Short mmCIF file of C-alpha atoms and ligand atoms in Angstrom, two decimals:
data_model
loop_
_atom_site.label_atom_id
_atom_site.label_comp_id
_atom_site.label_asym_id
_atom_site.label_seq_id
_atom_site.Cartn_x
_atom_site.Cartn_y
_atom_site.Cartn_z
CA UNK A 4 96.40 100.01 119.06
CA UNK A 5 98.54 99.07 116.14
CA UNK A 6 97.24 98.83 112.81
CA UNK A 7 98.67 97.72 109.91
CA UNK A 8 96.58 99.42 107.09
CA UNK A 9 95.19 103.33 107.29
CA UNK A 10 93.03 104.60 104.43
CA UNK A 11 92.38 108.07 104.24
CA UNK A 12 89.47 108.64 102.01
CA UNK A 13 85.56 108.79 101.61
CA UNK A 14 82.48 107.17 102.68
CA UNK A 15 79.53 107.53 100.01
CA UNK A 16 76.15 105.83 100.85
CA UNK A 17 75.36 103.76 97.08
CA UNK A 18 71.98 104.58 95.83
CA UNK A 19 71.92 101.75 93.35
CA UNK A 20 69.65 101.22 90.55
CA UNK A 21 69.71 97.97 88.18
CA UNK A 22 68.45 98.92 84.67
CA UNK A 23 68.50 96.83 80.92
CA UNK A 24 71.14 100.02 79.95
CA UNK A 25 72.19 103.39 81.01
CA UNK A 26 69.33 105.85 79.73
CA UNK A 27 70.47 108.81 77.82
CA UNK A 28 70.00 112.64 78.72
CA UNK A 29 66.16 113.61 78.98
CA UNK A 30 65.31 110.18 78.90
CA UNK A 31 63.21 107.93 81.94
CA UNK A 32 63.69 103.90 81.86
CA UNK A 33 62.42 102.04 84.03
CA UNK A 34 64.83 99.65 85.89
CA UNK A 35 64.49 96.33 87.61
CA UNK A 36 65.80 96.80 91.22
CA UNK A 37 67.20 99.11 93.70
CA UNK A 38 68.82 99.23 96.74
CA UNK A 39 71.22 101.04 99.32
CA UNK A 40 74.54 99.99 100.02
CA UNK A 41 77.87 100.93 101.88
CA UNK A 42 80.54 102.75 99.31
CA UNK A 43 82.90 105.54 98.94
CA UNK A 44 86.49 104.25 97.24
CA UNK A 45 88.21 105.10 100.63
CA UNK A 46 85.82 103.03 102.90
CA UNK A 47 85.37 100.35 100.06
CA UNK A 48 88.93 99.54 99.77
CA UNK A 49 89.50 99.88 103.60
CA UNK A 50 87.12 97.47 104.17
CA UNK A 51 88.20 94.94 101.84
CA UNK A 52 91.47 94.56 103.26
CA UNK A 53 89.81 94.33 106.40
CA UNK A 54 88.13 91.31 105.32
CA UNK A 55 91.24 89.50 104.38
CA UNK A 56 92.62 89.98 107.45
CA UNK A 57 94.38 93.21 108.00
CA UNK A 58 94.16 95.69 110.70
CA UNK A 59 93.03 98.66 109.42
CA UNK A 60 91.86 102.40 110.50
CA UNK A 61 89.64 104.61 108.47
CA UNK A 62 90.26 108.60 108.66
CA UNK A 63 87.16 110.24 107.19
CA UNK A 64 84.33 112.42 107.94
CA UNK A 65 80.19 111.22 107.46
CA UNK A 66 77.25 113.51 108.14
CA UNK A 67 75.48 113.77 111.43
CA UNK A 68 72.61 111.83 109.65
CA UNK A 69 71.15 108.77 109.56
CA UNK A 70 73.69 107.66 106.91
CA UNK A 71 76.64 108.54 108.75
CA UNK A 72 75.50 106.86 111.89
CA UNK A 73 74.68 103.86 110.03
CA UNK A 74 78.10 103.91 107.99
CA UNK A 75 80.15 103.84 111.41
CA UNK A 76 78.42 100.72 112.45
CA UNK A 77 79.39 99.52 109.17
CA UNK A 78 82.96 100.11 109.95
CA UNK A 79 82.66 98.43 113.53
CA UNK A 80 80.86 95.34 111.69
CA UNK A 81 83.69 94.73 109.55
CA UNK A 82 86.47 95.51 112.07
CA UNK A 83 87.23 98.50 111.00
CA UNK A 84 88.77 101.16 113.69
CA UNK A 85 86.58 103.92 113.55
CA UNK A 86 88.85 105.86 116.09
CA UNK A 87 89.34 109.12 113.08
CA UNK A 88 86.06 108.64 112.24
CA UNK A 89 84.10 112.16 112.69
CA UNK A 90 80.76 113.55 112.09
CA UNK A 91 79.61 116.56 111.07
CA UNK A 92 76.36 119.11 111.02
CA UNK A 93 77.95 121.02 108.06
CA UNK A 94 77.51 118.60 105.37
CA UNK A 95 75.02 115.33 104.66
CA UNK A 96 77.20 112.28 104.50
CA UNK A 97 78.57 112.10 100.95
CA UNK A 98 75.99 109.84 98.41
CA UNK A 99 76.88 108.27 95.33
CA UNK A 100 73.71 107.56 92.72
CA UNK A 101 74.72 104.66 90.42
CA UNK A 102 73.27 102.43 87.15
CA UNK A 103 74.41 99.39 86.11
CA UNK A 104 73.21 97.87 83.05
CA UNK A 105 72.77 94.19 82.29
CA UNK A 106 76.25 93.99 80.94
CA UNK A 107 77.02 95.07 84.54
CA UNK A 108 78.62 98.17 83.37
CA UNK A 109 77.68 101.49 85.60
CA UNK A 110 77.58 104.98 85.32
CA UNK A 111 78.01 107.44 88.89
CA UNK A 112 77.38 110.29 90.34
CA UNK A 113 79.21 111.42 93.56
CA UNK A 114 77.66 114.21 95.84
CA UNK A 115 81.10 114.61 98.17
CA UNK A 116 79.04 116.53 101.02
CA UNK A 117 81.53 115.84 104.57
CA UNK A 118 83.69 113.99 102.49
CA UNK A 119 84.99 117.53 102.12
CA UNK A 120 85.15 118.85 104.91
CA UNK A 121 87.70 116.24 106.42
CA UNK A 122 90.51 118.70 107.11
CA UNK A 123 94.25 118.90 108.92
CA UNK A 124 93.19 118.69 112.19
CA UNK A 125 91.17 115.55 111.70
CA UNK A 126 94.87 114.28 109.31
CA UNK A 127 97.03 115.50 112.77
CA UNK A 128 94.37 113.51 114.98
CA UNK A 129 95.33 110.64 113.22
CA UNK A 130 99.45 111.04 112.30
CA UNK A 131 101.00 109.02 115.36
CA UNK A 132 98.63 105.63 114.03
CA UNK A 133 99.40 106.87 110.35
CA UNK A 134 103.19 107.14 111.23
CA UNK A 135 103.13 103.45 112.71
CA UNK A 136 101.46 101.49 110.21
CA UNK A 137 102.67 99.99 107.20
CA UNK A 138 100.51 100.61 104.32
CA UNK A 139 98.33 103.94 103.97
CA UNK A 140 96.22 104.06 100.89
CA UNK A 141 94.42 107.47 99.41
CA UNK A 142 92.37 108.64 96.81
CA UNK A 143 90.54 111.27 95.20
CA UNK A 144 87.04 111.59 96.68
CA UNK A 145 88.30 114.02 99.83
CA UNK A 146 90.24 117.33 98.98
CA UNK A 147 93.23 116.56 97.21
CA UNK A 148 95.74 118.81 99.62
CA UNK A 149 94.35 116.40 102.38
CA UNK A 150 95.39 113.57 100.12
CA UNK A 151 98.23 114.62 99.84
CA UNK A 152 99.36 115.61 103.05
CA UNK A 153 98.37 111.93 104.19
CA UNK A 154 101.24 110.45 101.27
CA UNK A 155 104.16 113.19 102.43
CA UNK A 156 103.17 112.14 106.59
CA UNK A 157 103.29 108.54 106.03
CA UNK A 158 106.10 109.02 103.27
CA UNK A 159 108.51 111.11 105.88
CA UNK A 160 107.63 107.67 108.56
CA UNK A 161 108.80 105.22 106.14
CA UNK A 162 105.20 103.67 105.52
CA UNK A 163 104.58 102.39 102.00
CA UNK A 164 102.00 104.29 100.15
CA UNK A 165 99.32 103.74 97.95
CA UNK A 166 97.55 105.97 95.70
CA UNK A 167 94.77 105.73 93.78
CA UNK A 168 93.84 108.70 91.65
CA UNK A 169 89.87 108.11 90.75
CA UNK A 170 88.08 109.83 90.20
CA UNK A 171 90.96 111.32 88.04
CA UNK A 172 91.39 114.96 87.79
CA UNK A 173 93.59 116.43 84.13
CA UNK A 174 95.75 118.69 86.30
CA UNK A 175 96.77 116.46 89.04
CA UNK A 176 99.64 117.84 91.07
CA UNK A 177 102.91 116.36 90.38
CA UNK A 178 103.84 115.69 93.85
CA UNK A 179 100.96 112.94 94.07
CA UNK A 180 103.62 110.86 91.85
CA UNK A 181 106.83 111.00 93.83
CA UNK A 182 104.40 110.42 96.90
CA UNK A 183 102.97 107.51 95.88
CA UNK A 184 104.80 103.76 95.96
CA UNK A 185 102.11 102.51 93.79
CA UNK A 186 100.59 104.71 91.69
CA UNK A 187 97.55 102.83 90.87
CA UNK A 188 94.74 103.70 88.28
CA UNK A 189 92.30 102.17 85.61
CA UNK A 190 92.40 102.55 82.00
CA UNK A 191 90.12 105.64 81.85
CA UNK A 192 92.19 107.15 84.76
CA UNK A 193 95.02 106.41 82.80
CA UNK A 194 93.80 108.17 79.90
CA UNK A 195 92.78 111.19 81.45
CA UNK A 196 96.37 111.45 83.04
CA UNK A 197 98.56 110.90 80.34
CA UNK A 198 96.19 112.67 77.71
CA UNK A 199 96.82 109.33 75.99
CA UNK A 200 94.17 106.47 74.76
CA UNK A 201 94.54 103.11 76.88
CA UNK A 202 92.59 100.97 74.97
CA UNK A 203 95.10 97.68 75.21
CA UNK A 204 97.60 96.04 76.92
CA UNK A 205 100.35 97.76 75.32
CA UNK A 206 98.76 100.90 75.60
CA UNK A 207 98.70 100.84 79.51
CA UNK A 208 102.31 100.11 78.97
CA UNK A 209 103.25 102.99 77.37
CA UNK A 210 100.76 105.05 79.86
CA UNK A 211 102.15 103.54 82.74
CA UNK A 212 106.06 104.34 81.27
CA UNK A 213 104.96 107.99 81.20
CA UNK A 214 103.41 107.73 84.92
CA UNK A 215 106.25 106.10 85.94
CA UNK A 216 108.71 108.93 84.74
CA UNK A 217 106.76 111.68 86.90
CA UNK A 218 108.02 109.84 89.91
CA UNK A 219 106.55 107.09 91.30
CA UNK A 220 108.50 103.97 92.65
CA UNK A 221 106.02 101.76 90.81
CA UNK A 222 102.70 101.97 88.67
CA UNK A 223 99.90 99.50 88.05
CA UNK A 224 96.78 100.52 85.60
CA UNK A 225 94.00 97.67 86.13
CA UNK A 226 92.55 96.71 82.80
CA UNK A 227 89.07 94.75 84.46
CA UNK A 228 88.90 91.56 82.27
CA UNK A 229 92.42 91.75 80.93
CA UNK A 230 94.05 92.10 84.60
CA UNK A 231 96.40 94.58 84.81
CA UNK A 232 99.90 96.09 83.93
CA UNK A 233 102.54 96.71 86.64
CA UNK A 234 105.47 98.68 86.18
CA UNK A 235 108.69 99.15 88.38
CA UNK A 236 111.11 102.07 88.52
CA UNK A 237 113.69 99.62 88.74
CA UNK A 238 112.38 97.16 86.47
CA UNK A 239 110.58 99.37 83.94
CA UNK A 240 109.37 96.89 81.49
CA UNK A 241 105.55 96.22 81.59
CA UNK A 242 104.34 92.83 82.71
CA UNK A 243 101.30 92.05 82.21
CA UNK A 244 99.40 90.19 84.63
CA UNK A 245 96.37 88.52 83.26
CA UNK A 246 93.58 86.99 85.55
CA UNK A 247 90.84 84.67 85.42
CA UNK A 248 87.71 84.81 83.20
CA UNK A 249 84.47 85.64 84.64
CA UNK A 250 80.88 86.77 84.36
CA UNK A 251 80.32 90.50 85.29
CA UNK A 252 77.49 91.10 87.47
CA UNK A 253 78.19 94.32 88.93
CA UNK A 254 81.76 95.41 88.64
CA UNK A 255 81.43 98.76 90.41
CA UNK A 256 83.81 98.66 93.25
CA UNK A 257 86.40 95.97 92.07
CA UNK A 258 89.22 98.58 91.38
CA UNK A 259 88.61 99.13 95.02
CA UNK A 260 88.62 95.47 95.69
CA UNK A 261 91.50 95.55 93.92
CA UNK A 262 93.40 98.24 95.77
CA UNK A 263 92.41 96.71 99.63
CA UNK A 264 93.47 93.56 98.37
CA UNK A 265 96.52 95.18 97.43
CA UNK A 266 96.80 97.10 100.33
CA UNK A 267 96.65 93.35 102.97
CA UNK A 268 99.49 91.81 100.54
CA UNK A 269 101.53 94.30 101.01
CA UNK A 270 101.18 95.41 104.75
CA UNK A 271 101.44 91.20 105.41
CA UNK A 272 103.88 90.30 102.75
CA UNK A 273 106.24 93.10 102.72
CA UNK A 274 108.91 90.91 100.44
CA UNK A 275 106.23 89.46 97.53
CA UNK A 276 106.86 91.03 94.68
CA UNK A 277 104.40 93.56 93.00
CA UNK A 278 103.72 91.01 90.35
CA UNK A 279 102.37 88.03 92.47
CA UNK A 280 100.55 90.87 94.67
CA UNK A 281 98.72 91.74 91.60
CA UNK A 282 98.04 88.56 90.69
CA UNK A 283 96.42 87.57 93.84
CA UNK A 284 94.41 91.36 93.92
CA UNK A 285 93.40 90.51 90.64
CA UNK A 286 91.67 87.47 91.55
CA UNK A 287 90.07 88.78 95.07
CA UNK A 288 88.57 91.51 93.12
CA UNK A 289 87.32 88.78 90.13
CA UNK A 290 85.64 87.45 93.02
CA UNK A 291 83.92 90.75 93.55
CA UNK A 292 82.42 91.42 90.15
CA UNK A 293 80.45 88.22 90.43
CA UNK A 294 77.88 89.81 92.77
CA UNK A 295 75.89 92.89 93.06
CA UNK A 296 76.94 96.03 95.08
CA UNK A 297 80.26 97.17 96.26
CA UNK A 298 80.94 95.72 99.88
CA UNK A 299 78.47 93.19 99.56
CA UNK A 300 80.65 91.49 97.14
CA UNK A 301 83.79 91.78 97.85
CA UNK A 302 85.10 88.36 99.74
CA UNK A 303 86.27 87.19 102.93
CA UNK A 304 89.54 85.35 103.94
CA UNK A 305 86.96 82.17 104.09
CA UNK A 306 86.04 82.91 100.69
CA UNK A 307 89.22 82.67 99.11
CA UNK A 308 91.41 79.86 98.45
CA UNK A 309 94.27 79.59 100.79
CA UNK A 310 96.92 80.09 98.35
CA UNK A 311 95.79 83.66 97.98
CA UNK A 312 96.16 84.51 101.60
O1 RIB B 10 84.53 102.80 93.18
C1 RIB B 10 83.18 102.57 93.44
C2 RIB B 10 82.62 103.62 94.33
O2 RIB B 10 82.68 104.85 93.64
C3 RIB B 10 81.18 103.44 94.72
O3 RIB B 10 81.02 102.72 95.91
C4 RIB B 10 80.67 104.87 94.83
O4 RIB B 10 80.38 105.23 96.15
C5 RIB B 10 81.78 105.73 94.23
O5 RIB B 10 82.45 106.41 95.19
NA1 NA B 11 80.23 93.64 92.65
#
């Protein structure tokens, strides 16, 4: 079966806890709800394009756990192949403790566990579907060589590619930029990358100039309320693209929102340009911050006006 959208990344069962603020080291708060729900970057932004209407595969490895088992059914619910799905005994399926305060801010913890220990045989499994779809979209929550490897396959097949380096690493090999036709990260990411503060628009400009000149064909650095900044090798001037206002709930996850959004535009409208791409991700994923959790917030096509489809 063809698909049109392969994300090769992580799964992360959210252990979510809703406090007034983020306590400080040594210190116990008490907070005001808590629940489990379906995360991971790599599974979030797969299944967000999903929703909108792509056809999409997830390569990535759970635990042979309760989790796990319960993640894959996840993946079926939302239409997700689970084909290069595997499970393992080696590791616990990977688990993600998070806080968000009132100003629905967060702070994480990721515990990778069989995240991990997806390897090159599981990638090779997967390269004829890779090699035939149109978009493949990684990040940084697997081993990086793995990441990797998944760009330079679907690179040498002509399928576009989408990186998104979070969590960001300082030393980040420089191959992940010529790789990458979108090189997309937040502010922070930004930051760490370019050892540079990205505390404006015009600073993710000048961040996203120096990304841009280690190789990429194009860069975008999401700024959450202020939308984002794209950047083009062949049209290097920033452009900002602003997006609507909103009250945050829970914005953990809407980069990924973001990114799967980004992902369906470009597998189903190969000729839009970047700019009205990120316009219209911007807005899915302003959609997204208006609720609580990760997946159970981010939209579906009959969510969403039809001018953004
Ligand atoms: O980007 C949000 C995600 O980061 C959460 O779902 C959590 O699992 C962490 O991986
Ligand atoms: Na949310």
């Amino acid at each position: 079966e063809e698909v049109d959208v392969v994300v090769v990344g992580s799964c992360m069962t959210d252990l979510v806890s809703q406090t007034p603020r983020l306590p400080k080291a040594g210190e116990t708060i008490h907070g005001h709800n808590f629940f489990i729900g379906f995360g991971g970057k790599g599974a979030n932004q797969c299944v967000q394009a999903a929703r909108l209407g792509a056809k999409t595969a997830m390569v990535c490895k759970v635990g042979k756990d309760f989790f796990g088992s319960n993640y894959i059914q996840n993946f079926k619910d939302n239409a997700v192949c689970t084909a290069f799905v595997t499970q393992t005994a080696e590791a616990m399926t990977g688990a993600a403790s998070i806080i968000v305060n009132d100003a629905g801010e967060n702070a994480i913890v990721i515990v990778a566990g069989a995240n991990m220990l997806l390897g090159e045989e599981e990638l090779e499994q997967a390269r004829s579907s890779l090699a035939k779809a149109k978009v493949l979209l990684c990040q940084l929550e697997i081993s990086s060589h793995i990441s990797l490897q998944a760009l330079r396959i679907a690179r040498q097949s002509n399928v576009k590619t989408i990186f998104n380096p979070a969590p960001a690493i300082p030393d980040l090999h420089t191959d992940f930029y010529r790789e990458s036709d979108i090189f997309c990260c937040n502010e922070s990411e930004a930051e760490l990358l370019t050892g540079t503060r990205v505390a404006s628009v015009d600073d993710a400009g000048h961040a996203g100039l120096e990304l841009l000149k280690r190789g990429c064909a194009a860069v975008i650095i999401t700024l959450g309320p202020q939308g984002c900044v794209v950047l083009q090798a062949s049209n290097p001037n920033p452009k900002h693209i602003p997006t609507t206002k909103v009250t945050p709930v829970d914005t953990t996850g809407a980069g990924d929102s973001f990114m799967g959004a980004l992902a369906f535009y470009m597998a189903h409208y190969p000729s839009m340009s970047l700019e009205e791409m990120s316009r219209r991700a911007n807005l899915v994923a302003s959609v997204s911050v208006q609720s609580v959790g990760t997946q159970t917030s981010y939209p579906f096509k009959k969510d969403l006006a039809a001018e953004l489809l």
